[in-house]
Short mmCIF file of C-alpha atoms and ligand atoms in Angstrom, two decimals:
data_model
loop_
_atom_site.label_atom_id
_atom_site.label_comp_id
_atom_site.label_asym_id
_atom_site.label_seq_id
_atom_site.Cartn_x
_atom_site.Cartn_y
_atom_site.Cartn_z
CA UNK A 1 0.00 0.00 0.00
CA UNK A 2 1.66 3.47 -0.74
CA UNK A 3 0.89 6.96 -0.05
CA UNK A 4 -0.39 8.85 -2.73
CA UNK A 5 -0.97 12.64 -2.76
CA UNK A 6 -2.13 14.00 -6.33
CA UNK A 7 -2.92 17.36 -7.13
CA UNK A 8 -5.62 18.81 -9.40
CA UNK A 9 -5.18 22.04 -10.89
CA UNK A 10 -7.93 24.49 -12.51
CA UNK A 11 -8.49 22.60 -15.62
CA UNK A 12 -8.71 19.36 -14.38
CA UNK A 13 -11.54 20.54 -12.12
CA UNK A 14 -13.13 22.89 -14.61
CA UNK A 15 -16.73 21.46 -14.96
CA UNK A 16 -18.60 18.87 -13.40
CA UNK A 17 -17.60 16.10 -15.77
CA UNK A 18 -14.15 16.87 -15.09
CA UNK A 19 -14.87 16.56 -11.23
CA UNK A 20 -16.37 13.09 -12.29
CA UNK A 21 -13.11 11.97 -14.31
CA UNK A 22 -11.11 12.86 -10.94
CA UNK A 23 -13.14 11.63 -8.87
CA UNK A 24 -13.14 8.11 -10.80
CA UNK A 25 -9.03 8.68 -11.14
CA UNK A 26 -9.49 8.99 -7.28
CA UNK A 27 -11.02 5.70 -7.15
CA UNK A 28 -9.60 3.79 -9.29
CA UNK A 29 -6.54 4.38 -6.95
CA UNK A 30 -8.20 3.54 -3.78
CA UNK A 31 -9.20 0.25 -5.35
CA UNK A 32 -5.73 -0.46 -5.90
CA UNK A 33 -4.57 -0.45 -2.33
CA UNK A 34 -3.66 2.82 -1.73
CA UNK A 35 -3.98 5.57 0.58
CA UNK A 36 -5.01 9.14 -1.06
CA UNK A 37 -4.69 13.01 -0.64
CA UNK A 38 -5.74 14.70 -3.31
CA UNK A 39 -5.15 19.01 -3.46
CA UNK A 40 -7.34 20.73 -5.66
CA UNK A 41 -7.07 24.24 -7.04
CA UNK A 42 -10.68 26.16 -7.81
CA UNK A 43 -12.68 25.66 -10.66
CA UNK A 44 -10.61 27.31 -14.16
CA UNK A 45 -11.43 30.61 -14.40
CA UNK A 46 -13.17 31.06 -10.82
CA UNK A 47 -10.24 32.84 -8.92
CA UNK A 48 -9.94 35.27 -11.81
CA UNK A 49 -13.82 36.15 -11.68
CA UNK A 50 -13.18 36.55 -7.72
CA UNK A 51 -10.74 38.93 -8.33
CA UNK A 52 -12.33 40.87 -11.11
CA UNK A 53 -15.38 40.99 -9.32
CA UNK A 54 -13.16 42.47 -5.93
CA UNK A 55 -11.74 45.39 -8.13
CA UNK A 56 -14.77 46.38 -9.55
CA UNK A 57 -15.94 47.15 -6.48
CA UNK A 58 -12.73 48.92 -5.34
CA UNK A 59 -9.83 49.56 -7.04
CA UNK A 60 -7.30 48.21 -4.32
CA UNK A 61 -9.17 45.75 -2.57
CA UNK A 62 -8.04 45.23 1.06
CA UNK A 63 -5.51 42.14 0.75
CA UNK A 64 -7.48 40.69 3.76
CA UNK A 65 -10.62 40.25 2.38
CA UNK A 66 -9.61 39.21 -0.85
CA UNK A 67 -7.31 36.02 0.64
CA UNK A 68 -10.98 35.67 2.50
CA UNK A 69 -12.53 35.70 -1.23
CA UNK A 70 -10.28 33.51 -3.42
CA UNK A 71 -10.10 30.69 -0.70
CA UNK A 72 -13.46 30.31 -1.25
CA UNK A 73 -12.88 29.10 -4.75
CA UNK A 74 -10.68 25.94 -3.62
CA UNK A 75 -13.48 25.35 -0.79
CA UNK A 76 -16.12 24.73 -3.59
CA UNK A 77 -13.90 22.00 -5.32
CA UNK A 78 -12.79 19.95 -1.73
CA UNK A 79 -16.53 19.88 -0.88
CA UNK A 80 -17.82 19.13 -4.96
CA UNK A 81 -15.02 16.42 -5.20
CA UNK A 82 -15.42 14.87 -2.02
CA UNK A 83 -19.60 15.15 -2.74
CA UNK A 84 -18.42 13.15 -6.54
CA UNK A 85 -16.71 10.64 -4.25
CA UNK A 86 -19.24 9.45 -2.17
CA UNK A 87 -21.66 9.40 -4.48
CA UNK A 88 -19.51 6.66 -6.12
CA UNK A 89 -19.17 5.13 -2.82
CA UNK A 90 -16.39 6.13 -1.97
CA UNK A 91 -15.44 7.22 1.67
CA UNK A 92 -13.80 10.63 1.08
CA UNK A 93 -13.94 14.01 3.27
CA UNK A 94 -12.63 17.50 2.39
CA UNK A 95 -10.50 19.61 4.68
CA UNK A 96 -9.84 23.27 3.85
CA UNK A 97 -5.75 24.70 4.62
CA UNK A 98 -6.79 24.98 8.40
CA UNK A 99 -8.38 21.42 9.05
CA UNK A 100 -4.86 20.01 7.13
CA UNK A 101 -3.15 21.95 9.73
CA UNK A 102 -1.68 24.44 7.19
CA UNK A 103 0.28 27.43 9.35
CA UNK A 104 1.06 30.19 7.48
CA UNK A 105 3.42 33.65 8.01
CA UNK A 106 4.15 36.41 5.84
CA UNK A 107 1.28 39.06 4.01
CA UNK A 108 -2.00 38.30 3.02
CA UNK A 109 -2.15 37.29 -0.64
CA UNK A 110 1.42 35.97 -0.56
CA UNK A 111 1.50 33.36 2.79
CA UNK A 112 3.98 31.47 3.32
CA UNK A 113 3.49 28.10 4.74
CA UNK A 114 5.47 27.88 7.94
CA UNK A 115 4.79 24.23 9.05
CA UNK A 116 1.96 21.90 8.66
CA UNK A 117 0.40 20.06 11.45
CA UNK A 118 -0.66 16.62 10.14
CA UNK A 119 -2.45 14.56 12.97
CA UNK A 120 -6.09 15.33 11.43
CA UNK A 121 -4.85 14.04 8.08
CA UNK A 122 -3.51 11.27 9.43
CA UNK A 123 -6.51 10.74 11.84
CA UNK A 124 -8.64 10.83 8.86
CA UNK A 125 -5.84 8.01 6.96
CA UNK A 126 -5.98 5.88 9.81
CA UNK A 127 -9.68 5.51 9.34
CA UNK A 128 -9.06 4.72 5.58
CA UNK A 129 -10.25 8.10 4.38
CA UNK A 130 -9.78 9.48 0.93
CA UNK A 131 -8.86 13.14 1.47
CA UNK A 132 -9.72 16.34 -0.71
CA UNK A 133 -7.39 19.51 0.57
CA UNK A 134 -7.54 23.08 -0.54
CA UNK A 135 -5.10 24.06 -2.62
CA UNK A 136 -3.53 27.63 -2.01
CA UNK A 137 -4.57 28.53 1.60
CA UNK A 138 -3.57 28.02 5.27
CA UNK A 139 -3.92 30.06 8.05
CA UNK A 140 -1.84 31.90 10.22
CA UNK A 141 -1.05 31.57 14.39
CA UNK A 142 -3.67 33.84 14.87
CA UNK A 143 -6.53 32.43 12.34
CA UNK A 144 -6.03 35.03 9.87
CA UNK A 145 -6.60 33.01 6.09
CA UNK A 146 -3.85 33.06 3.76
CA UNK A 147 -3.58 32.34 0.31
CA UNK A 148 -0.04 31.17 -0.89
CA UNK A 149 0.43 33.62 -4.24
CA UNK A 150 -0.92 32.39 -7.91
CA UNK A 151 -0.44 29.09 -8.91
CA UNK A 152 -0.20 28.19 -5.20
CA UNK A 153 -2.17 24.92 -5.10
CA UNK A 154 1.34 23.15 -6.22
CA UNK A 155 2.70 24.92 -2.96
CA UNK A 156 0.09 23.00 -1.18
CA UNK A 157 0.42 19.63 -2.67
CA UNK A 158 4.27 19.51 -2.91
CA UNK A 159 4.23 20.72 1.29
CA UNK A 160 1.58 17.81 2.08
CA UNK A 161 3.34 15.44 0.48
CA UNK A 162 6.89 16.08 2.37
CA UNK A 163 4.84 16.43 6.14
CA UNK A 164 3.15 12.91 5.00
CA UNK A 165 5.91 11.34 4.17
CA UNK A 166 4.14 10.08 1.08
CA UNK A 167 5.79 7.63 -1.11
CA UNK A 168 4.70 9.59 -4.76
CA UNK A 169 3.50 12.83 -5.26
CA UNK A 170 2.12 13.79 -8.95
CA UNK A 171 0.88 16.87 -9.79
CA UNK A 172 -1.64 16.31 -12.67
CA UNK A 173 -2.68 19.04 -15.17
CA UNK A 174 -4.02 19.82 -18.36
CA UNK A 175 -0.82 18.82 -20.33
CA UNK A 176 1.08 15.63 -19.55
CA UNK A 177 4.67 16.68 -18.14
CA UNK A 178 7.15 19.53 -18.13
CA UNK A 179 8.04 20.43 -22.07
CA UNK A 180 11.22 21.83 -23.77
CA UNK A 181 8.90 25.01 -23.90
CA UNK A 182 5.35 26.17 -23.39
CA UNK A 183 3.65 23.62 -26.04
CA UNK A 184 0.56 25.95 -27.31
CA UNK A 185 3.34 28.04 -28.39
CA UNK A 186 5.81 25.75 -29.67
CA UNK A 187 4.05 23.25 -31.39
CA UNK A 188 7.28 20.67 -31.71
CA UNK A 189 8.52 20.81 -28.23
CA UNK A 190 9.25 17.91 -26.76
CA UNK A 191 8.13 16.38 -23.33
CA UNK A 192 11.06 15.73 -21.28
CA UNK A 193 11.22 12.67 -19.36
CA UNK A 194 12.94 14.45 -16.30
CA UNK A 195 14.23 17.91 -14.92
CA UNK A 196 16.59 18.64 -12.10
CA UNK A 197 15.29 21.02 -9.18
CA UNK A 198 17.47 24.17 -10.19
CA UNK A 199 16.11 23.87 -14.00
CA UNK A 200 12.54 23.41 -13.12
CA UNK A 201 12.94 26.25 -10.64
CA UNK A 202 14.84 28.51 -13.31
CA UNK A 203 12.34 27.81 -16.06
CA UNK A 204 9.16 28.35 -13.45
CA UNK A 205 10.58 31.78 -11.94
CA UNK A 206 10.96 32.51 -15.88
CA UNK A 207 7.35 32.42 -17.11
CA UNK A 208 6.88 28.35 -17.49
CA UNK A 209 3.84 28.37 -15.26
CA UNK A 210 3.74 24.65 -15.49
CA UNK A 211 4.63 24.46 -11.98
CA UNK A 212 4.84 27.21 -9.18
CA UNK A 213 8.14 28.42 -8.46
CA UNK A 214 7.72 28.46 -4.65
CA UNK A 215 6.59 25.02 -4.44
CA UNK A 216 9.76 23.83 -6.89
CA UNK A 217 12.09 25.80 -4.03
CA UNK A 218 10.16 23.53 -1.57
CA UNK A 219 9.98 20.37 -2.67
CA UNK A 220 14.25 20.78 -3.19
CA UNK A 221 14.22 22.15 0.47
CA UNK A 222 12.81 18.98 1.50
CA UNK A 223 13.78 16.23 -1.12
CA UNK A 224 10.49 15.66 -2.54
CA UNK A 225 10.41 13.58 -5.60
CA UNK A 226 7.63 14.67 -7.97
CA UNK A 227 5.90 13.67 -11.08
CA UNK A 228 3.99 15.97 -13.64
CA UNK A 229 1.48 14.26 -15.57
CA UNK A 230 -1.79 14.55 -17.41
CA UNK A 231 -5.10 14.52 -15.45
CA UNK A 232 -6.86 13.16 -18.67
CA UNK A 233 -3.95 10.18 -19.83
CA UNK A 234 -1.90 7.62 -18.13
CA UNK A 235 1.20 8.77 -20.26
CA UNK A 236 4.15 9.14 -18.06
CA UNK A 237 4.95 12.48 -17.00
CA UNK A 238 8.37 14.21 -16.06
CA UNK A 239 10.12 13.59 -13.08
CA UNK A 240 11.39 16.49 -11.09
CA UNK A 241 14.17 15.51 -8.98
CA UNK A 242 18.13 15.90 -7.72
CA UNK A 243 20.21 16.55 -10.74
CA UNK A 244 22.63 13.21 -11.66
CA UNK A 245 25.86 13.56 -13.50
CA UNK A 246 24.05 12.20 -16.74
CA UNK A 247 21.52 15.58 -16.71
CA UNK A 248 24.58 17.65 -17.96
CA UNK A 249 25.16 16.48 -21.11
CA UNK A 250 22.16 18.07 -22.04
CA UNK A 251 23.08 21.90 -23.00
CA UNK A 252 19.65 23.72 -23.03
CA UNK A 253 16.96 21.65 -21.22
CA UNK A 254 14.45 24.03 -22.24
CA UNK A 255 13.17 27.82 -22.81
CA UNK A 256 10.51 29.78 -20.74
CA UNK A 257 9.04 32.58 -22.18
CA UNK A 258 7.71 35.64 -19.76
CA UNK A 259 4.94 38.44 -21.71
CA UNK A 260 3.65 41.61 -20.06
CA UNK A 261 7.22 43.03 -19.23
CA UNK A 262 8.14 46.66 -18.73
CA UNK A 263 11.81 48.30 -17.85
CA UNK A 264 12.25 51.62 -16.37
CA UNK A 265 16.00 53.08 -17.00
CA UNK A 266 17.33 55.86 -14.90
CA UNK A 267 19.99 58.12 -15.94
CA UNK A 268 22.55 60.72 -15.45
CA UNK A 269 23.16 59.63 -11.77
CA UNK A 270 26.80 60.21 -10.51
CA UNK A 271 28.37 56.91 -10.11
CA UNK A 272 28.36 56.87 -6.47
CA UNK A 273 28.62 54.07 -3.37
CA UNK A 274 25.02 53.51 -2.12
CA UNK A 275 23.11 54.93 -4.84
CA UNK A 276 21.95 51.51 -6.60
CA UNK A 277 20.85 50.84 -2.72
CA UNK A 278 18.53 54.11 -2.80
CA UNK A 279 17.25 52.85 -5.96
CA UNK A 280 16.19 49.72 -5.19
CA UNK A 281 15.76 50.32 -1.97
CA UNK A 282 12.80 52.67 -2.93
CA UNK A 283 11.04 49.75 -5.34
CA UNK A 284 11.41 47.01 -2.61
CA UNK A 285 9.74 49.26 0.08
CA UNK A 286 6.68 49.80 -2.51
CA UNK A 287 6.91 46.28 -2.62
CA UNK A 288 7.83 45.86 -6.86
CA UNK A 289 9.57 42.20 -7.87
CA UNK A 290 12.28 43.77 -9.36
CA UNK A 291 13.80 40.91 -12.27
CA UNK A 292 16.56 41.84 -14.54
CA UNK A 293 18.83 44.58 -13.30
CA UNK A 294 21.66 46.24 -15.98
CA UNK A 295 23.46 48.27 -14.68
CA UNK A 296 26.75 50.34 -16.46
CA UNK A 297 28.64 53.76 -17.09
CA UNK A 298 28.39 55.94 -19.82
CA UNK A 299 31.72 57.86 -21.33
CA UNK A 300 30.35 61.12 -19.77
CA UNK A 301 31.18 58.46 -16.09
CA UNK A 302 27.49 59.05 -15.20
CA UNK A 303 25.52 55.74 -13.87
CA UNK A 304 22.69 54.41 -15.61
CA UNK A 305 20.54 51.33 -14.11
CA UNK A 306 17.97 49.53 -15.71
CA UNK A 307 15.54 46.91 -15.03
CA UNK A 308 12.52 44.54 -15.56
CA UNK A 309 9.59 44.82 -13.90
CA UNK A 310 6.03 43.16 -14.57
CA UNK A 311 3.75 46.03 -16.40
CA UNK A 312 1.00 45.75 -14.33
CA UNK A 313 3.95 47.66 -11.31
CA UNK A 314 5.35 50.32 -13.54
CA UNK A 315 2.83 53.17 -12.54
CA UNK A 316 3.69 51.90 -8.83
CA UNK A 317 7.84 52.09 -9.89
CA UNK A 318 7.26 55.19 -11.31
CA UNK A 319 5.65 56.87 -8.56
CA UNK A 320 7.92 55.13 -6.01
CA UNK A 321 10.90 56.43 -8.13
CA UNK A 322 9.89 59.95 -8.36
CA UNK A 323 11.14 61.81 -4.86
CA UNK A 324 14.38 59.68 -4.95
CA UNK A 325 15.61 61.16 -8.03
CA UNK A 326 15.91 64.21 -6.94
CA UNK A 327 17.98 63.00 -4.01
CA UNK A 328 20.34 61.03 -6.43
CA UNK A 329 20.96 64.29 -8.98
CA UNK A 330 19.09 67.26 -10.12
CA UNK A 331 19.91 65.82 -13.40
CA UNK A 332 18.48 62.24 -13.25
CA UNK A 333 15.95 61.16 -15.88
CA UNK A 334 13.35 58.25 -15.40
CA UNK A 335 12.81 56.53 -19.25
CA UNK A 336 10.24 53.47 -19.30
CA UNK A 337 9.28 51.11 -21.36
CA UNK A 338 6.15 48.54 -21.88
CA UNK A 339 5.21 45.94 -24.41
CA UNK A 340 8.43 44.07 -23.72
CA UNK A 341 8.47 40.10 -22.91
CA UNK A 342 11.43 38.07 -21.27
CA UNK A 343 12.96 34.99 -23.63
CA UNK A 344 15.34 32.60 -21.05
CA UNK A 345 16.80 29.52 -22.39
CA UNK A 346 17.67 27.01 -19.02
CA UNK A 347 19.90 23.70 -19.11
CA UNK A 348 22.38 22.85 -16.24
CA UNK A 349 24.75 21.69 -18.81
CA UNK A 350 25.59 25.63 -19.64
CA UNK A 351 27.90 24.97 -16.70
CA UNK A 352 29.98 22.55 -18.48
CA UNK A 353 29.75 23.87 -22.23
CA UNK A 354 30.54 27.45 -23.70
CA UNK A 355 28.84 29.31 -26.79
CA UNK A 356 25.76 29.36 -25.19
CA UNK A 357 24.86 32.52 -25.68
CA UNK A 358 26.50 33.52 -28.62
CA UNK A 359 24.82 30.61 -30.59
CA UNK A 360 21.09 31.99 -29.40
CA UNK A 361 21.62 35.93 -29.68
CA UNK A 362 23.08 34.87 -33.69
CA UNK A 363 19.94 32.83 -34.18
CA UNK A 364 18.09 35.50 -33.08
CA UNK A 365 20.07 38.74 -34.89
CA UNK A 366 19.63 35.94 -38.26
CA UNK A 367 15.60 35.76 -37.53
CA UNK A 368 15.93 39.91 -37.62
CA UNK A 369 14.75 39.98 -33.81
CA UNK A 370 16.02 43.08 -31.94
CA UNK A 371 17.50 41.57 -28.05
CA UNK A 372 17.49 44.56 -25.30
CA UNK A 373 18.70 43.77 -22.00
CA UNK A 374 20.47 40.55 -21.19
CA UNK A 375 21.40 38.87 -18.24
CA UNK A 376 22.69 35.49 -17.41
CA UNK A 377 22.85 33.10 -14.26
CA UNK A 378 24.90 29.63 -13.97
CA UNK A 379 22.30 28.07 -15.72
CA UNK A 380 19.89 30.64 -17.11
CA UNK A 381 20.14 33.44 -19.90
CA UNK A 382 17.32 35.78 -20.55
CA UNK A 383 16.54 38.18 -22.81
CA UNK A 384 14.25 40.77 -23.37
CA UNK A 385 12.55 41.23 -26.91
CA UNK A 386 9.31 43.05 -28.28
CA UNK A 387 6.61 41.46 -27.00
CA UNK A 388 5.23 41.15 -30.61
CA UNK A 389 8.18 38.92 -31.23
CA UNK A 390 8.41 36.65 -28.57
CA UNK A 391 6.68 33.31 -29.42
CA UNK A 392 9.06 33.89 -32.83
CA UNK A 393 11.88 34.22 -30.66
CA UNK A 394 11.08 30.88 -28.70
CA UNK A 395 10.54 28.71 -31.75
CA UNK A 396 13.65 30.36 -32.99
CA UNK A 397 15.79 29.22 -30.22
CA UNK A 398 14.23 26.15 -29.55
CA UNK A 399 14.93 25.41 -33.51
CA UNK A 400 18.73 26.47 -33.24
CA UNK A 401 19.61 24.24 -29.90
CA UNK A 402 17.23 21.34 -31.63
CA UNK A 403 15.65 20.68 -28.62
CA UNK A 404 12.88 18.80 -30.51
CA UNK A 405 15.01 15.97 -31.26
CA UNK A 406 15.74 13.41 -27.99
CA UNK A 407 19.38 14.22 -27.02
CA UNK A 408 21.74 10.91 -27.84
P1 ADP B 1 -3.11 23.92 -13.56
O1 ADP B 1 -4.43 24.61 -13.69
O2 ADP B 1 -3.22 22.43 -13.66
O3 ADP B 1 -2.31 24.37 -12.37
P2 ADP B 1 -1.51 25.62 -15.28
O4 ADP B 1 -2.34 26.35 -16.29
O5 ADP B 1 -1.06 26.36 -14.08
O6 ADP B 1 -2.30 24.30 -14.87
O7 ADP B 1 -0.22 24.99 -15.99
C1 ADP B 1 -0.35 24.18 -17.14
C2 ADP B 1 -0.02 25.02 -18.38
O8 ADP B 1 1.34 25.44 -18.31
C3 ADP B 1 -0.10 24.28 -19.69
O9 ADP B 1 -1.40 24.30 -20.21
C4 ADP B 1 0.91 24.97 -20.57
O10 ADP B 1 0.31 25.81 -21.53
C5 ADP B 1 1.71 25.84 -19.62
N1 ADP B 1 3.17 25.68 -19.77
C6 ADP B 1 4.06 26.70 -19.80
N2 ADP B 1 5.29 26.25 -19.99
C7 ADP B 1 5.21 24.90 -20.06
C8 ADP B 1 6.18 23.86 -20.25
N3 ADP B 1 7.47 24.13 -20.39
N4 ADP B 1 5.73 22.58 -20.26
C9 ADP B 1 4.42 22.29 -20.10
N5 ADP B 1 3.46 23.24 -19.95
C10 ADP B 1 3.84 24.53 -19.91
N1 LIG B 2 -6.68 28.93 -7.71
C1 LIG B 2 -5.36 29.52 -7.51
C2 LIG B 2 -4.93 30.28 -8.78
O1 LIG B 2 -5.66 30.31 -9.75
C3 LIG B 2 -4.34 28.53 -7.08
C4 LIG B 2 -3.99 27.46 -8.10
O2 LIG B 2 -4.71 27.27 -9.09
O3 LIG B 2 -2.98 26.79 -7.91
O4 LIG B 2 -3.87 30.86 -8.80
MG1 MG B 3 -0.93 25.95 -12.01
#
């Protein structure tokens, strides 16, 4: 008998016949022998219309209530899934972030899941339940609800599955395992069989919302072994574990693409100890993700610094920006920039192999697409193109590294 805890994102739980096709997956399981914990995210679509409904009725809705809001989409799905289940006779209960024990620190709309106290789930085991969790909340010490950021139901499962001790954890989905890019936008990638931690993380943090990129930095935190797969096949998924020394002779395990990206550029500062500090300093207390950051000197030996932001914070960076400037030089400039979108190519074999990135910015300059800011990690190098280019741009640099064909 093994411990099995399966996650169900949007899609797989979009209608009622999809809650059926779980709910016999569920099942079918169960009958096998084993013990169950399934996490479910809300219904497709449903946190979205939460959210647009909370901003029509005020333009910066109180992070409180709205963590109060979009749990209520991943209560619906527990209690409809667990209502499937025992109408197929199966003995199944739901339990919501704070009945799995689900402690949570940090801000409201971005919790972070501090521990998990597991003795109801495992009361509820013992007594050969089938268990349906929330996806994306927990609550805090003091009973304030939490949801764990976009995406966060994977957070959920992957955090389960490590305080369980289960022996698998898959997280099923609408497409049947990680690919060598986002498949409805290149139509030839190639489903990989397995991914280390670090790439999974650096493609997810990139714009490969396949998997969250907090629960990826979890599950490597705590060793957890998982499996993405298809909530509608049986195909086998990807694996996403420890790198092994075979993983690097792959050079580019795949590409992540990143829309909606803005930069903001200031100029004409003097070049100065503490002054990228003041910058950034300003943008972290408003509370903007700040991504790529170029920095350099121009020939006059004034500083300018760059970076990437998502759109949807430049007003926010702006604004935030504004009364430093002055304080930097009474020559600084602010320049922005939307319409932009991030291109990152991701392989731990970049480590080991050189030309990297002069083979993808020539396949790019050949394909007459324009690269603006550039940065690189160990394993990671992104780029930032017109947005009007960028699914071009992918299938150009998934084409040049050939990451359709299986590596030999
Ligand atoms: P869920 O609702 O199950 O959490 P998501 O929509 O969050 O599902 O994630 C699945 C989607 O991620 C796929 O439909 C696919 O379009 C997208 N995606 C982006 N990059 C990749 C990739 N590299 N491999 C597979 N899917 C990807
Ligand atoms: N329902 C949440 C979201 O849409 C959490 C999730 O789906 O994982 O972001
Ligand atoms: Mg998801």
């Amino acid at each position: 008998m093994a411990l099995i805890v399966q996650k169900y994102g949007g899609s797989s739980v979009g209608s009622l016949d999809r809650i059926r096709n779980v709910a016999t997956r569920i099942t079918r399981l169960r009958d096998e022998g084993n013990q169950v914990v399934a996490v479910v995210s809300a219904m497709g679509g449903v946190t979205d219309k939460l959210i647009g409904m909370a901003n029509e009725l005020n333009e910066t809705p109180p992070e409180r209530e709205l963590d109060v809001l979009l749990s209520s989409g991943e209560q619906q799905s527990i209690a409809l899934l667990a209502t499937a289940l025992q109408g197929m006779g199966v003995d199944a209960v739901s339990a919501t972030g704070r009945q799995a024990g689900i402690v949570t620190s940090g801000s409201h709309t971005r919790g972070r899941i501090e521990n998990i106290d597991p003795s109801m789930l495992q009361g509820y085991l013992a007594e050969g339940k089938v268990i349906i969790v929330a996806g994306f909340q927990g609550v805090t010490q003091t009973g304030l609800i939490h949801t764990l950021g976009r995406g966060g139901s994977d957070l959920t499962a992957i955090a389960v599955a490590a305080s369980l001790k289960a022996d698998l954890c898959q997280i099923l989905t609408d497409v049947d395992g990680v690919y060598t890019c986002d498949p409805r936008v290149v139509k030839n990638a190639r489903k990989l069989p397995e991914i280390s931690y670090d790439e999974m993380l650096e493609m997810a943090s990139s714009g490969s919302k396949v998997m969250q990129s907090r629960s990826v930095e979890f599950a490597k935190k705590y060793g957890v072994v998982f499996e993405v797969c298809s909530s509608l096949n049986n195909n086998p998924g990807t694996l996403v574990t420890e790198e092994h020394p075979a993983m690097e002779a792959v050079v580019i395990r795949g590409v992540s693409i990143e829309r909606s990206q803005a930069r903001v550029t200031i100029t004409d500062i003097p070049d100065r100890p503490g002054n990228s500090a003041k910058i950034l300093g300003a943008l972290a207390d408003a509370e903007i993700n700040v991504d790529m950051i170029v920095s350099n000197i121009a020939s006059d030996g004034m500083a300018r610094h760059s970076f990437t932001m998502h759109t949807n914070d430049l007003g926010r960076a702006q604004a935030a920006l504004k009364p430093v400037l002055g304080e930097l030089s009474p020559d600084a400039q602010i320049e922005t920039e939307a319409g932009l979108a991030k291109l990152s190519t991701v392989g731990i074999g970049m480590r080991s192999h050189s030309g990297v990135a002069a083979k993808m910015f020539k396949a790019l300059g050949e394909a007459d697409i324009n690269i603006g800011m550039i940065s690189t990690s160990e394993i990671k190098i992104s780029v930032t193109v017109d947005e009007t280019a960028i699914e071009d741009a992918a299938r150009v640099v998934h084409e040049v590294f050939e990451l359709d064909k299986k590596p030999a």
